Structure formats: C-alpha cells, structure tokens
Short mmCIF file of C-alpha atoms in Angstrom, two decimals:
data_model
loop_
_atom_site.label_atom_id
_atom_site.label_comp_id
_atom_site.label_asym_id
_atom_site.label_seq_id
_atom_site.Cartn_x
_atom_site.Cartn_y
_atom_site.Cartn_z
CA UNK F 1 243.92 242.18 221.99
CA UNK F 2 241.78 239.95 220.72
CA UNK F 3 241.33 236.53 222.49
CA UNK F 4 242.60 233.65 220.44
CA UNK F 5 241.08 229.90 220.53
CA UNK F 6 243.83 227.40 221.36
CA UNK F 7 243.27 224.44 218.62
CA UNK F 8 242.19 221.54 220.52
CA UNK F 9 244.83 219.32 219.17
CA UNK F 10 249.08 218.63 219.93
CA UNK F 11 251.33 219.90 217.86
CA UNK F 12 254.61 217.89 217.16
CA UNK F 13 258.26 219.58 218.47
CA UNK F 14 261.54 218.22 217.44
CA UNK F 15 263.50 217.89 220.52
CA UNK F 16 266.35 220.05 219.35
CA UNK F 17 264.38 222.71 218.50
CA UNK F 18 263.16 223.41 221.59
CA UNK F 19 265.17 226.01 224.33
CA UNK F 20 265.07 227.53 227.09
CA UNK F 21 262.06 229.67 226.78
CA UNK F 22 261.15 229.98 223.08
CA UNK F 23 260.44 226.29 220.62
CA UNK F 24 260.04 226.21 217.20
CA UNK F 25 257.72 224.09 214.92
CA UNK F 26 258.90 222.17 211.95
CA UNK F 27 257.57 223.07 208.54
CA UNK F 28 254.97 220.08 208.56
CA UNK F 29 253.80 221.12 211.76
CA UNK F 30 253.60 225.08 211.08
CA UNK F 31 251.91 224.64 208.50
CA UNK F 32 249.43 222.87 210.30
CA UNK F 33 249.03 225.49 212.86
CA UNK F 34 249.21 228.45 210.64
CA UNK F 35 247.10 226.95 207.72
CA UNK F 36 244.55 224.73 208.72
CA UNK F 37 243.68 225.79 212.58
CA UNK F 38 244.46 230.09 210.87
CA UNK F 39 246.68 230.34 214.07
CA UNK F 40 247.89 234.50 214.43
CA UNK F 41 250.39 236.22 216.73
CA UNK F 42 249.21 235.43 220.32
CA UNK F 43 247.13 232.43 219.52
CA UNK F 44 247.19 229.71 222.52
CA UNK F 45 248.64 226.37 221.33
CA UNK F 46 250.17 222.80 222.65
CA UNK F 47 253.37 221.08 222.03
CA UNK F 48 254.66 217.72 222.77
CA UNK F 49 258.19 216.26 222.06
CA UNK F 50 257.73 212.88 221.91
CA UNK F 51 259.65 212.72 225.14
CA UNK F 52 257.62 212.99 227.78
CA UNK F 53 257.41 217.03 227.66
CA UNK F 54 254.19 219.08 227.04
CA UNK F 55 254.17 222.93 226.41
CA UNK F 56 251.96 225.63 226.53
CA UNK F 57 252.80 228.02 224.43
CA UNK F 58 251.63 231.32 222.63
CA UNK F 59 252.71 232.07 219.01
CA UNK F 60 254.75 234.42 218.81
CA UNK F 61 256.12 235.41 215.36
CA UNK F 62 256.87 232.94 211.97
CA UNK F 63 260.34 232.55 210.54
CA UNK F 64 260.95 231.54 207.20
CA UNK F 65 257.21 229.11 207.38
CA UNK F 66 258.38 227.81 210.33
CA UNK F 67 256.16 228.82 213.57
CA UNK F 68 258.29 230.69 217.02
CA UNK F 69 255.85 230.17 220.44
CA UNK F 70 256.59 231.27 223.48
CA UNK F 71 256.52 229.24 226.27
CA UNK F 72 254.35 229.63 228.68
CA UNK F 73 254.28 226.32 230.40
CA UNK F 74 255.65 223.03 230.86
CA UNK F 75 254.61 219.85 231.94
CA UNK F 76 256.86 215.88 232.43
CA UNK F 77 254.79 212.77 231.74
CA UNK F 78 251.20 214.64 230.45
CA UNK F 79 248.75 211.33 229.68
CA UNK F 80 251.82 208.89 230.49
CA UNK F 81 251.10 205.76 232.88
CA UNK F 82 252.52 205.38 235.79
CA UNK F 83 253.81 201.47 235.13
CA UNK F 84 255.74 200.87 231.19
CA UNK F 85 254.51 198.34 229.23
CA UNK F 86 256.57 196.52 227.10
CA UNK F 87 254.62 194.44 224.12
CA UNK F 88 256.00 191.88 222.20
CA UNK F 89 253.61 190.91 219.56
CA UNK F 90 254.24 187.97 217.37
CA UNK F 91 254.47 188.84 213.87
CA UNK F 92 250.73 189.09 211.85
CA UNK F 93 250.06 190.42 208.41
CA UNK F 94 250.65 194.35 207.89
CA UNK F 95 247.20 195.27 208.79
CA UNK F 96 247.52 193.69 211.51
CA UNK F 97 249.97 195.22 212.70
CA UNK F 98 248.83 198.96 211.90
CA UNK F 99 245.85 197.88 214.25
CA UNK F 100 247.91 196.86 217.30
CA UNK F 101 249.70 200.34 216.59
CA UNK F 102 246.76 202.47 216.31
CA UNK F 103 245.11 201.48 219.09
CA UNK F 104 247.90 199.89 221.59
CA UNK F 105 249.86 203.42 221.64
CA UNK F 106 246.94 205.70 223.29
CA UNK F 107 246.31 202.70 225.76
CA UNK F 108 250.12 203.28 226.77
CA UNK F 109 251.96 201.18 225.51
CA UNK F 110 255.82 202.43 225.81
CA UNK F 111 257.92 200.22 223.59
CA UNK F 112 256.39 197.48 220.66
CA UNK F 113 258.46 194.55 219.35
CA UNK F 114 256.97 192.78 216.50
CA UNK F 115 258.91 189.41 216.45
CA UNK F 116 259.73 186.68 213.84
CA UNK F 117 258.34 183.68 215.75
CA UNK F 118 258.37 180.42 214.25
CA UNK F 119 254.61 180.53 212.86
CA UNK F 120 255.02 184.07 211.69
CA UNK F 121 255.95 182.90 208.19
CA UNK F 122 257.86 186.14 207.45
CA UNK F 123 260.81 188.23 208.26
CA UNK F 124 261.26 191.35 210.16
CA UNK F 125 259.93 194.37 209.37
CA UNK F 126 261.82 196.30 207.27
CA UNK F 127 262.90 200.48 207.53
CA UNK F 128 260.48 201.56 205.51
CA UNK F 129 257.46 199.61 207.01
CA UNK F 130 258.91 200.85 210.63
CA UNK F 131 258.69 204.32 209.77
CA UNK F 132 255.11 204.08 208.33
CA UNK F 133 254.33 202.51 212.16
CA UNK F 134 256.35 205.44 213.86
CA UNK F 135 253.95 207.62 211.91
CA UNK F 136 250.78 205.95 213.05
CA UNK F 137 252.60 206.18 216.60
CA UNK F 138 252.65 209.77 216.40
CA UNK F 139 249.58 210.52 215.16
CA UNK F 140 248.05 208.22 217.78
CA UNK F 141 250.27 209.78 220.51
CA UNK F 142 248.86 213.73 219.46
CA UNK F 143 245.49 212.10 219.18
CA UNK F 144 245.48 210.61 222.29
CA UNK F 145 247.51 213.45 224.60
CA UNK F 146 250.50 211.56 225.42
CA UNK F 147 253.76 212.93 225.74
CA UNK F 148 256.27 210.28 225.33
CA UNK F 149 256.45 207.99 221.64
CA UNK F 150 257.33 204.71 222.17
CA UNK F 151 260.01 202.84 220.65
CA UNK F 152 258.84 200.12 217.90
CA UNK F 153 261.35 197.68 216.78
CA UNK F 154 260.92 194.09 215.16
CA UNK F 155 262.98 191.48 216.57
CA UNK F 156 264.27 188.20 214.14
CA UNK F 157 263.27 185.62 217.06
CA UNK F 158 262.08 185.82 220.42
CA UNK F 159 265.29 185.05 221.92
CA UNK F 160 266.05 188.36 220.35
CA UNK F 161 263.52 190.33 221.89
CA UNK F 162 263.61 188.84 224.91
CA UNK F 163 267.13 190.00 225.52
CA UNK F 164 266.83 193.18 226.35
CA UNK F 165 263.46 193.71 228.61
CA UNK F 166 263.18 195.78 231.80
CA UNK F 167 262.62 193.82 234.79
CA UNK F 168 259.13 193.58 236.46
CA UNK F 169 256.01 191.53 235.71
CA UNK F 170 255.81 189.71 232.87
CA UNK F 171 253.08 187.78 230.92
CA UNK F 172 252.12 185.53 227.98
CA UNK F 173 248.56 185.13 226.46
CA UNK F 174 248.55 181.26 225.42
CA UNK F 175 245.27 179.93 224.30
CA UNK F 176 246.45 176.62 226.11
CA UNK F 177 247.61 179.01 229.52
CA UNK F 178 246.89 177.96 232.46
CA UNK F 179 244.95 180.38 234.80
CA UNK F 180 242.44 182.73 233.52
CA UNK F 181 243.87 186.56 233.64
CA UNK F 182 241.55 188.06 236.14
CA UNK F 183 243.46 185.21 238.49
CA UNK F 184 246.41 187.80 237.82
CA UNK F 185 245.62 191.15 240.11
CA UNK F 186 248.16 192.58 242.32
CA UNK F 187 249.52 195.71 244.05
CA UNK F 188 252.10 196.97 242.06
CA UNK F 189 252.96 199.67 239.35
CA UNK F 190 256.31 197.81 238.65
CA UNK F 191 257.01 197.61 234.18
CA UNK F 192 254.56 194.86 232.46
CA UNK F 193 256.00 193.27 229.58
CA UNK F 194 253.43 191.26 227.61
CA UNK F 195 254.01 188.65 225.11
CA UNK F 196 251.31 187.41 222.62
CA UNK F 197 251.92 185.36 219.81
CA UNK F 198 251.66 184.79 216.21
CA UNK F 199 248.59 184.01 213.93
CA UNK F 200 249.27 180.02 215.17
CA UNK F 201 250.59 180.47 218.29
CA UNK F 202 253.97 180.07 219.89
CA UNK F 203 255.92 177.18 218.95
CA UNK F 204 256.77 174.90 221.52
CA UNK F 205 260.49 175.95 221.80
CA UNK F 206 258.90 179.72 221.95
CA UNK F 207 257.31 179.07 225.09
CA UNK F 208 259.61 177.20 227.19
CA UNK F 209 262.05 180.27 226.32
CA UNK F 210 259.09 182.73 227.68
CA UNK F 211 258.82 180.41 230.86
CA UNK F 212 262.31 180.13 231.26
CA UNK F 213 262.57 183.95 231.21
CA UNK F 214 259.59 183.68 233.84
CA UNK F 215 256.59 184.72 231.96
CA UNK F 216 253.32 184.06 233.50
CA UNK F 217 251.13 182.09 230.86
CA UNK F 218 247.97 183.10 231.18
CA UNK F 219 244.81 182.32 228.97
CA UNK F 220 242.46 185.10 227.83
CA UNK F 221 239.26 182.75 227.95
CA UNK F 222 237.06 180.53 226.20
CA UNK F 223 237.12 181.72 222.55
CA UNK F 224 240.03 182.22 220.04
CA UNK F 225 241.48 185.40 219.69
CA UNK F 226 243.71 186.67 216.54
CA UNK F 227 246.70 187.96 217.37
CA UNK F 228 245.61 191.38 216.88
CA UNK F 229 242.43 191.50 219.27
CA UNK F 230 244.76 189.61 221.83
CA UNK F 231 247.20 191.55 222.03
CA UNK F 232 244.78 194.86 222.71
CA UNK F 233 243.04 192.69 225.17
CA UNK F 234 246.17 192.03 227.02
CA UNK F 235 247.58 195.52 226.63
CA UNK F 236 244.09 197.38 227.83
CA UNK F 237 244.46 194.95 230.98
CA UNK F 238 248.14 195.77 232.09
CA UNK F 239 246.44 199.51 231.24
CA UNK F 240 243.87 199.32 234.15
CA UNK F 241 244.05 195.87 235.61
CA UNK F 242 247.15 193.86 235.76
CA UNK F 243 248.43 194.54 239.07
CA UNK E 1 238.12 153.61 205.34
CA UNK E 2 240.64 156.61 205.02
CA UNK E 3 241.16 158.97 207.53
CA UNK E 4 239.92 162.10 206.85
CA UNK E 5 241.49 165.08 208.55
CA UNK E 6 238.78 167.68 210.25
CA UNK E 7 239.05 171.40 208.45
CA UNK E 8 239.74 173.57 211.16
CA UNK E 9 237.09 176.12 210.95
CA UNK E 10 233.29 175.66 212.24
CA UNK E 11 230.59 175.66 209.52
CA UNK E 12 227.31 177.32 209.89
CA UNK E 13 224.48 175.70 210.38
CA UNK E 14 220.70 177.58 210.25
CA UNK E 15 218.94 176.15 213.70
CA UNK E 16 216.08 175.45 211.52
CA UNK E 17 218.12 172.50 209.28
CA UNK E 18 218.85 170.57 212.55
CA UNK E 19 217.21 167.37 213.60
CA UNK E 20 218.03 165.06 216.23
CA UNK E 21 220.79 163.05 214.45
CA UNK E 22 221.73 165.12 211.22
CA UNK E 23 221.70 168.89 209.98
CA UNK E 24 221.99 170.23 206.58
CA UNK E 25 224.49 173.12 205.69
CA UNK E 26 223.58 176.17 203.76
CA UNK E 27 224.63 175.87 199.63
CA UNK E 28 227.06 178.81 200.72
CA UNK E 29 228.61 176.48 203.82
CA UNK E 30 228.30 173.06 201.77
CA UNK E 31 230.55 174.68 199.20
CA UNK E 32 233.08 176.08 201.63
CA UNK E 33 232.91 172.50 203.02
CA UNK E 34 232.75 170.15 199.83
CA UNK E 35 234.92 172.43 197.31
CA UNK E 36 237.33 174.88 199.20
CA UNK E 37 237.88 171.75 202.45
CA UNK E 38 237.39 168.97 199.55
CA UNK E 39 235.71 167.26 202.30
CA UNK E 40 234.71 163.35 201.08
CA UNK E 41 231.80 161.42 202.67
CA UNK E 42 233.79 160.39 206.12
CA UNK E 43 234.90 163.68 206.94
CA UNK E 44 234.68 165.03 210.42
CA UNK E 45 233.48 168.75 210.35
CA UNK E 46 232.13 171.03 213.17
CA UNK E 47 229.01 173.25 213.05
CA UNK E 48 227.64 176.24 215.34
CA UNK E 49 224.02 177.42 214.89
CA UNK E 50 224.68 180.76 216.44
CA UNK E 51 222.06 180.01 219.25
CA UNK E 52 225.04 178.42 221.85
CA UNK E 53 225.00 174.93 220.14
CA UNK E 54 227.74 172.99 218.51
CA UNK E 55 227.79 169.97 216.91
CA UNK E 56 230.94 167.53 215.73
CA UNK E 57 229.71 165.74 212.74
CA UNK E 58 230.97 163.17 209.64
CA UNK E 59 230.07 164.12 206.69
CA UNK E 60 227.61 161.64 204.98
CA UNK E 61 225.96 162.70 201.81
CA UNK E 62 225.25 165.47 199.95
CA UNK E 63 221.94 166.57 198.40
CA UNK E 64 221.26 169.17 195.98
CA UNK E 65 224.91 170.47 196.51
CA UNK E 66 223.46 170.89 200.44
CA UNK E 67 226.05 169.09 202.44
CA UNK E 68 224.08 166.52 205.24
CA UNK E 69 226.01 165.58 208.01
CA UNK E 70 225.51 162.95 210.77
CA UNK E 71 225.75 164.70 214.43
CA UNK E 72 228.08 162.41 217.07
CA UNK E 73 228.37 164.91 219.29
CA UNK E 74 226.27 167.92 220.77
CA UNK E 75 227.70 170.43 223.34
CA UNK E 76 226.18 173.87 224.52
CA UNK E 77 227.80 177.35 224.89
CA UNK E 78 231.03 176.10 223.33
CA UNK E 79 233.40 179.00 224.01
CA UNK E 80 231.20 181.42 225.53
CA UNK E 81 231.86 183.64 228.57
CA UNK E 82 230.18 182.55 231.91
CA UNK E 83 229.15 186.65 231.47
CA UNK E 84 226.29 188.62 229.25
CA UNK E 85 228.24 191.71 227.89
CA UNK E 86 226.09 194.15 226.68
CA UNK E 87 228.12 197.04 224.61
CA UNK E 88 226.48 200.30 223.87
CA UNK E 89 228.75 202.57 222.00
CA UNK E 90 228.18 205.98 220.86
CA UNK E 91 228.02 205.69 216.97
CA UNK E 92 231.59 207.17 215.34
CA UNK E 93 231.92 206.51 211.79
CA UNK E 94 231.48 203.51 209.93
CA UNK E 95 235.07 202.03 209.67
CA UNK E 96 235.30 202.44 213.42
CA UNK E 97 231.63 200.42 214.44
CA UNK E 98 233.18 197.86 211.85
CA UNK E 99 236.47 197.60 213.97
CA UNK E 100 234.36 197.08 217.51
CA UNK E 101 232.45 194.72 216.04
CA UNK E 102 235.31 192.22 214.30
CA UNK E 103 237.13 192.68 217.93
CA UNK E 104 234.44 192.72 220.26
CA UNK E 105 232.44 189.15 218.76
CA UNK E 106 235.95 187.26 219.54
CA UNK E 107 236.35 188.88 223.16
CA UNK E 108 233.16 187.42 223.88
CA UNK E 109 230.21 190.38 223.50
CA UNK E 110 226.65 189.21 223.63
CA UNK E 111 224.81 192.44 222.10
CA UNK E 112 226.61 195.66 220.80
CA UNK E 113 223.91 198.90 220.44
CA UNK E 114 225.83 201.79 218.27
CA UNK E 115 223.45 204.14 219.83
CA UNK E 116 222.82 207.92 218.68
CA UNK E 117 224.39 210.06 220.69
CA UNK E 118 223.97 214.31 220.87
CA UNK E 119 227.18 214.15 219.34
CA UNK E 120 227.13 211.52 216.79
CA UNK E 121 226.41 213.91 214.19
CA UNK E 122 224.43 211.13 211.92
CA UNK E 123 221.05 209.11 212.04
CA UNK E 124 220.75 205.51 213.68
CA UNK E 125 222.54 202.18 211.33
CA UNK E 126 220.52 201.22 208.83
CA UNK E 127 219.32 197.61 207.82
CA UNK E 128 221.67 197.15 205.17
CA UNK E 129 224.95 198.32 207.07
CA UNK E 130 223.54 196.25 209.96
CA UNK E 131 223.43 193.71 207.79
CA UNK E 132 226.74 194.10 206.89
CA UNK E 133 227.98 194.44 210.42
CA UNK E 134 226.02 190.86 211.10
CA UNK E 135 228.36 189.15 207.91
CA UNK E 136 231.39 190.64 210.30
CA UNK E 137 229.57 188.94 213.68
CA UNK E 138 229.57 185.77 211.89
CA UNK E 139 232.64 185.65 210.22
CA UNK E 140 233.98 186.62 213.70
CA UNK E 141 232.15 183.86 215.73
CA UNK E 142 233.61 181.37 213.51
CA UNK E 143 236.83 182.10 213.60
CA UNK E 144 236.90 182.68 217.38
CA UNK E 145 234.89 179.53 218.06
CA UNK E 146 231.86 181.12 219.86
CA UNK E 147 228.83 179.38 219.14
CA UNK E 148 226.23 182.25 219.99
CA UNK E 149 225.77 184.88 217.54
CA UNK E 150 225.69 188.54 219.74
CA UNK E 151 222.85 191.08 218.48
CA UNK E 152 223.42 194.47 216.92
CA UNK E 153 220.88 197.13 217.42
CA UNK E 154 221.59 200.76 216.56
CA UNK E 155 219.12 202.65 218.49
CA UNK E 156 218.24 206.49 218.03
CA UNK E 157 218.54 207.68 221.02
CA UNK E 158 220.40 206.96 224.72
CA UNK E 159 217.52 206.98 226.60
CA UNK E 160 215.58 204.28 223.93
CA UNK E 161 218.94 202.00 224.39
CA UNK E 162 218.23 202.31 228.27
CA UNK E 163 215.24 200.99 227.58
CA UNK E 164 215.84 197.06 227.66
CA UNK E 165 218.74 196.61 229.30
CA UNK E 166 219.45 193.32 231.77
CA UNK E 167 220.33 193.83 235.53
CA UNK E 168 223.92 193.56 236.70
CA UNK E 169 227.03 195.61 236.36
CA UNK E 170 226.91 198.85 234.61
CA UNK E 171 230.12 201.09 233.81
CA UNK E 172 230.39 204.04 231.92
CA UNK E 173 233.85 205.04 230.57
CA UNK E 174 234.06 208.68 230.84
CA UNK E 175 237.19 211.00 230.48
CA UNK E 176 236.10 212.64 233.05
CA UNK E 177 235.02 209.84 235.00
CA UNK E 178 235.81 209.14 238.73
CA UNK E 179 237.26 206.00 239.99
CA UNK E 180 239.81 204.59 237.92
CA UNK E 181 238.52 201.40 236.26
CA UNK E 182 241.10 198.85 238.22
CA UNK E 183 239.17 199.70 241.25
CA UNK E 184 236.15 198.05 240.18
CA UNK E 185 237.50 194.85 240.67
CA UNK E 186 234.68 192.45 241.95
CA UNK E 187 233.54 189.27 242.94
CA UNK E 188 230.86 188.35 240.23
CA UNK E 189 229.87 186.80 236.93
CA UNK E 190 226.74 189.17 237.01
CA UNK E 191 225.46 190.32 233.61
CA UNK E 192 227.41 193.39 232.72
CA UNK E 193 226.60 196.54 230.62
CA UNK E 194 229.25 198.88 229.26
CA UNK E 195 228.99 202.22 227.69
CA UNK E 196 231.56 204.22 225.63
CA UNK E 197 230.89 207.69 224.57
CA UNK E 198 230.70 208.99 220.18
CA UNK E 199 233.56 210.74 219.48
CA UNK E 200 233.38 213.76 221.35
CA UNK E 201 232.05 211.76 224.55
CA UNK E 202 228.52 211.91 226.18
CA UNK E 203 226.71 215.10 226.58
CA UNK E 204 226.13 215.90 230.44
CA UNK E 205 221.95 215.16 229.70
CA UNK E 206 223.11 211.86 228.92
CA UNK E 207 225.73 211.27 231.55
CA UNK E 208 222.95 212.35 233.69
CA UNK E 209 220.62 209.63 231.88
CA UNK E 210 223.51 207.25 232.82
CA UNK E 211 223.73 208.15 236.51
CA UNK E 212 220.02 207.68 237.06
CA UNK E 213 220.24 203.83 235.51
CA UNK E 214 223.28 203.26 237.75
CA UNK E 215 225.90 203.45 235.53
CA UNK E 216 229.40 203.66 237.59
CA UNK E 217 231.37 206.14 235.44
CA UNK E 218 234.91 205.23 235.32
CA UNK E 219 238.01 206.46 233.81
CA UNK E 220 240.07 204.45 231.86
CA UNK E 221 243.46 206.10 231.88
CA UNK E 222 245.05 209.27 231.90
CA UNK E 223 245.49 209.66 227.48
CA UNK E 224 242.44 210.19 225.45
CA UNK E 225 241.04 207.15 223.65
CA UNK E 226 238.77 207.66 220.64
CA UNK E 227 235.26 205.62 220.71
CA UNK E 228 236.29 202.70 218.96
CA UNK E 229 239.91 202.09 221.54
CA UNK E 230 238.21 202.82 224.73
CA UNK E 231 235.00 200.10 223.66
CA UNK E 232 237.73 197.23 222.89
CA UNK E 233 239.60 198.23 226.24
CA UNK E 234 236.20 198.41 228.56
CA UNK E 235 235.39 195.04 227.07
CA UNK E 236 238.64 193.44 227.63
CA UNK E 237 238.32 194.50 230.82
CA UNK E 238 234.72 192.95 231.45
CA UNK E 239 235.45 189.96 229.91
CA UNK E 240 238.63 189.51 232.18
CA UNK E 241 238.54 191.45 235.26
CA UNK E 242 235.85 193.90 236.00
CA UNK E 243 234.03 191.50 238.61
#
C-alpha cells in the first residue's frame, strides 16, 4: 500500500457525527480533505470537535461527498491550558474586535465577552456579527491545534457579564491601576478572568462594580494601550505569567 | 483670556525645529493642530520629537501656516519602559509585520528587525514598505504617548541581525522550546532581546545560531501561534514580567 502524507492541518468534526469507532466529516470539511489536500482511502488525517477531543484517524471510504475515517486515536485537552481564561473585553469597533479574536483564541483564551460599557458608544453584537467571530474562532482554533472552541458572547453591561464568571483570579487592566502587572505572580493554575475596557476606559461606576466583584486593578505600564493591544497583552500574560 | 481646552493627542515635532523656549511644527502637524484641533493662539498642545523628549506648550503664532509654540514644560522619556526591547521577528507576510508593528510601538518596543529567515520565502523589507511601517511607528507612538520613536531594520539574514545586538536578556520562542516561558521570571530591568520564528519557525542552523549568542529558547504554550501572535505575546511578556 502506498504510504499516504497526513495533511498538516485539523480538520473540523461535528460532535454528533462522531461514534464509537468511525467519525464523519461535514461537506465543508470533506471537501477540504478530499479536494484540496487529494486525500485517498488510507490517507492519515486529524480531527478536532471543538470540544476538547482530537482524533487520529485514517480515511476510510466517502459517502455521498461526505468523508468516513477510522479512528485510530484519541486524545482530551490536545493544545488546551491547564488554567481557563475568561476575557471580558470592552466593546471597540468591529476590527477591533476580529483582532482580539484572531489572536486571543490560539493564546487560550476559553470564553470572550465583548461588553456594552458605558464608553463603548454601541450596542451588543448582534447574531450575525457573532457567527462571523465563531468563524474566526475556528479557524484560529485548527490553526493553532487546540481542541476546545470557546464560547463568545456580548454582554449589554458589565453587570451582565459579570454575573456569571467562574471563580478564581481575577483582573482589570486600568491605565490609572495601581500596581504594575509583573507585581501580580503567583502559584496557582486556578481560572483567570480578565477585564479590559473600552476605547475610553471604564466609567467610574464600571470599576467600582469590577472592585466590588474583587478584581485586581492592575496597570499595564507607562504608555497607552487601545483596547485591542491591551487586551492581548493581558491575555498572553494570564497565558504564561499570571500566577 | 479664554480658556482653551488642550487636544488630546501629542503633535510631532522634528528635533531639528526645537530651540530652547519654542519649536515649530511640521505644515502636516500645524494643520492637524490649527484646522482639524481649531487650536487659537492660547492653546495648550503637547509635542514628542521621537528622541524621548516631550514638551507641553501654548500655542503662540503661526508662520507660513507652520504652527510656533512656546515650550513651559520639558520632560524626558515620557511613557517609556525602564527596559530596551529589541524584537527580531522572522519576516511573514506583509499584513502580519504591519500588525507587530501597530501593537508592538504601544507595548513599548525600542527596535523591531523583520529578519530573513530560511523559511521566509521572500527578500529583506524594502525602503518604501519600511517607510510605510515607520508612518505606522509614528502614528502608534502618538497615540500611545511614547515619546521615542523604536527603529525598524529588516535585515537579510539571522546571523547579520546577530550582528549588533545590546547585552542583556535574550529569549527565543520556539515550539519546541524547553522551559516554559513563566519560568523565566527574573529580577532585572536588563536590556532584553526577543526572537520569534517566520512562519514555519527557525531552521535548526539558526536555532543553533541562537544558542551560540545565548538565546534561552522558551516555549510559549502548548497551541501553535503563527509569527505575528507569538511576537505580541513574547513582548507582552518582556514588557511585564520576563525579569
């Protein structure tokens, strides 16, 4: 038999259509894997279901366009962080947005709120801009070898968001906080959430909800960072510093 | 006389059109100042001159449409990190060496080298795209309220970007790197150099190259990060915690 390259790249698996020993690819995704990487019977590929599990798996046959592997092994938690971390960004422009997407989900990030503050001069996102994010969230999970897709929601206030957060640490980047974030190291993998917000800032009222809810406010340092670049700054800390 | 209210945005200022009690903006700056601020003689404004200084000024005349203004106040290194960061990052493709650079001024970077890697798959930057990429430095500085412009270099080779490098820190973000990079916590505001793979990563010549000139490789998580997400997270990390 000949021996087949395995395309260096994840392939996308509903859930549901995945059983005991056999998973099946979605039309989209078949395509992808038949077409463009000219996958045959017995070629080697990846699958991830956006839940935390990664297969092996070998191609086996095709069924009506849609791709049958076998397989061959499985694996919880592939490129997931130990600790979850929560980020509640204040609401910026679109772009924006995309950006804190694109690059916040391979750096781990497990859940995204993007929240009407007071400065954020707009309302939530809507269904159809959320589902243009969850796309960018998948392609940056496959991209990036994670396993499990975060949630992205956009809350109409921070009282809102802040309602329903895991326990654990929890900070806010103010460029009025107090003491510098490398003050902020410590031994623990416990959930992070972070809060940064809006082109603006937090209003007044914003932040004495985040303390009351026992945020750490912490600055970032000397210069003034857009809500965008802030928020990767603090996210790519609770990533590999923020103990 | 009227109270004028300050614009909220630093002007420019060439180093060369400062004297000891007055400087001279650009025709570009004066406009942004006189037409889009509608700044009247009286008006407060503040300048950088992208060499660490900053001045507060009132506006006092205007000559040839060149806006003069009278300097009360001088400080030095206005919003600067107590750090040199020194970025060296594998070329990827235009967009993405536009994206470090609009993050990477704000977090505080003092000299970014997209440097030609084996796997960069294109020639060294240009002048006109540096060029470019300085319009997006300065634009940056301003709005982040750093006063010292970082430089941009794009040299053809690793070992010509090893070449002129300062003493201090060095880290090397590597997917196969050892030590996890919240290990490296230290005591220090040493210079610090960082270098981030082209997509694709660093051939093992030039991880080699980076062993020899001391280069601690690290790993920065357990998902893959393109070029572009793992140089904003090793800088976020320099500029906040990697002591």
């Amino acid at each position: 038999m000949v021996e087949r390259r395995r395309p260096d790249t994840l392939f996308w698996v509903d859930p549901a259509s995945v059983g005991s020993d056999r998973l099946k690819l979605s039309p989209e995704e078949s395509h992808h894997l038949l077409h463009v990487h000219r996958a045959k019977a017995g070629t080697p590929f990846q699958a991830i279901d956006g839940e935390g599990s990664y297969f092996e798996c070998v191609l086996e046959s095709t069924e009506r366009r849609a791709a049958i592997g076998r397989i061959v092994g499985r694996r919880e938690g592939v490129g997931e962080l130990a600790r979850t971390i929560v980020a509640l960004v204040g609401l910026p422009a679109s772009g924006d947005v995309e950006q804190v997407v694109a690059h916040g989900v391979p750096l781990g990030v497990s859940a995204f709120d993007f929240v009407v503050c007071e400065r954020s001069g707009r309302g939530a996102l809507k269904a159809q801009r959320l589902s243009r994010l969850g796309r960018i969230a998948r392609a940056g999970l496959k991209q990036s070898l994670r396993t499990r897709l975060p949630e992205i929601r956009s809350s109409g206030s921070l009282g809102e968001a802040l309602r329903h957060l895991p326990s654990g640490l929890r900070f806010a980047a103010d460029p009025e906080g107090g003491e510098p974030a490398m003050a902020l190291v410590r031994s623990s993998e416990d959930p992070v959430t972070l809060a940064v917000g809006p082109p603006g800032g937090f209003a007044s009222e914003e932040r004495r909800l985040l303390q009351a809810e026992h945020f750490s406010v912490i600055s970032l340092g000397p210069s003034r960072l857009t809500t965008e670049t802030a928020a990767l700054a603090l996210i790519s800390l609770a990533r590999n510093s923020l103990r």
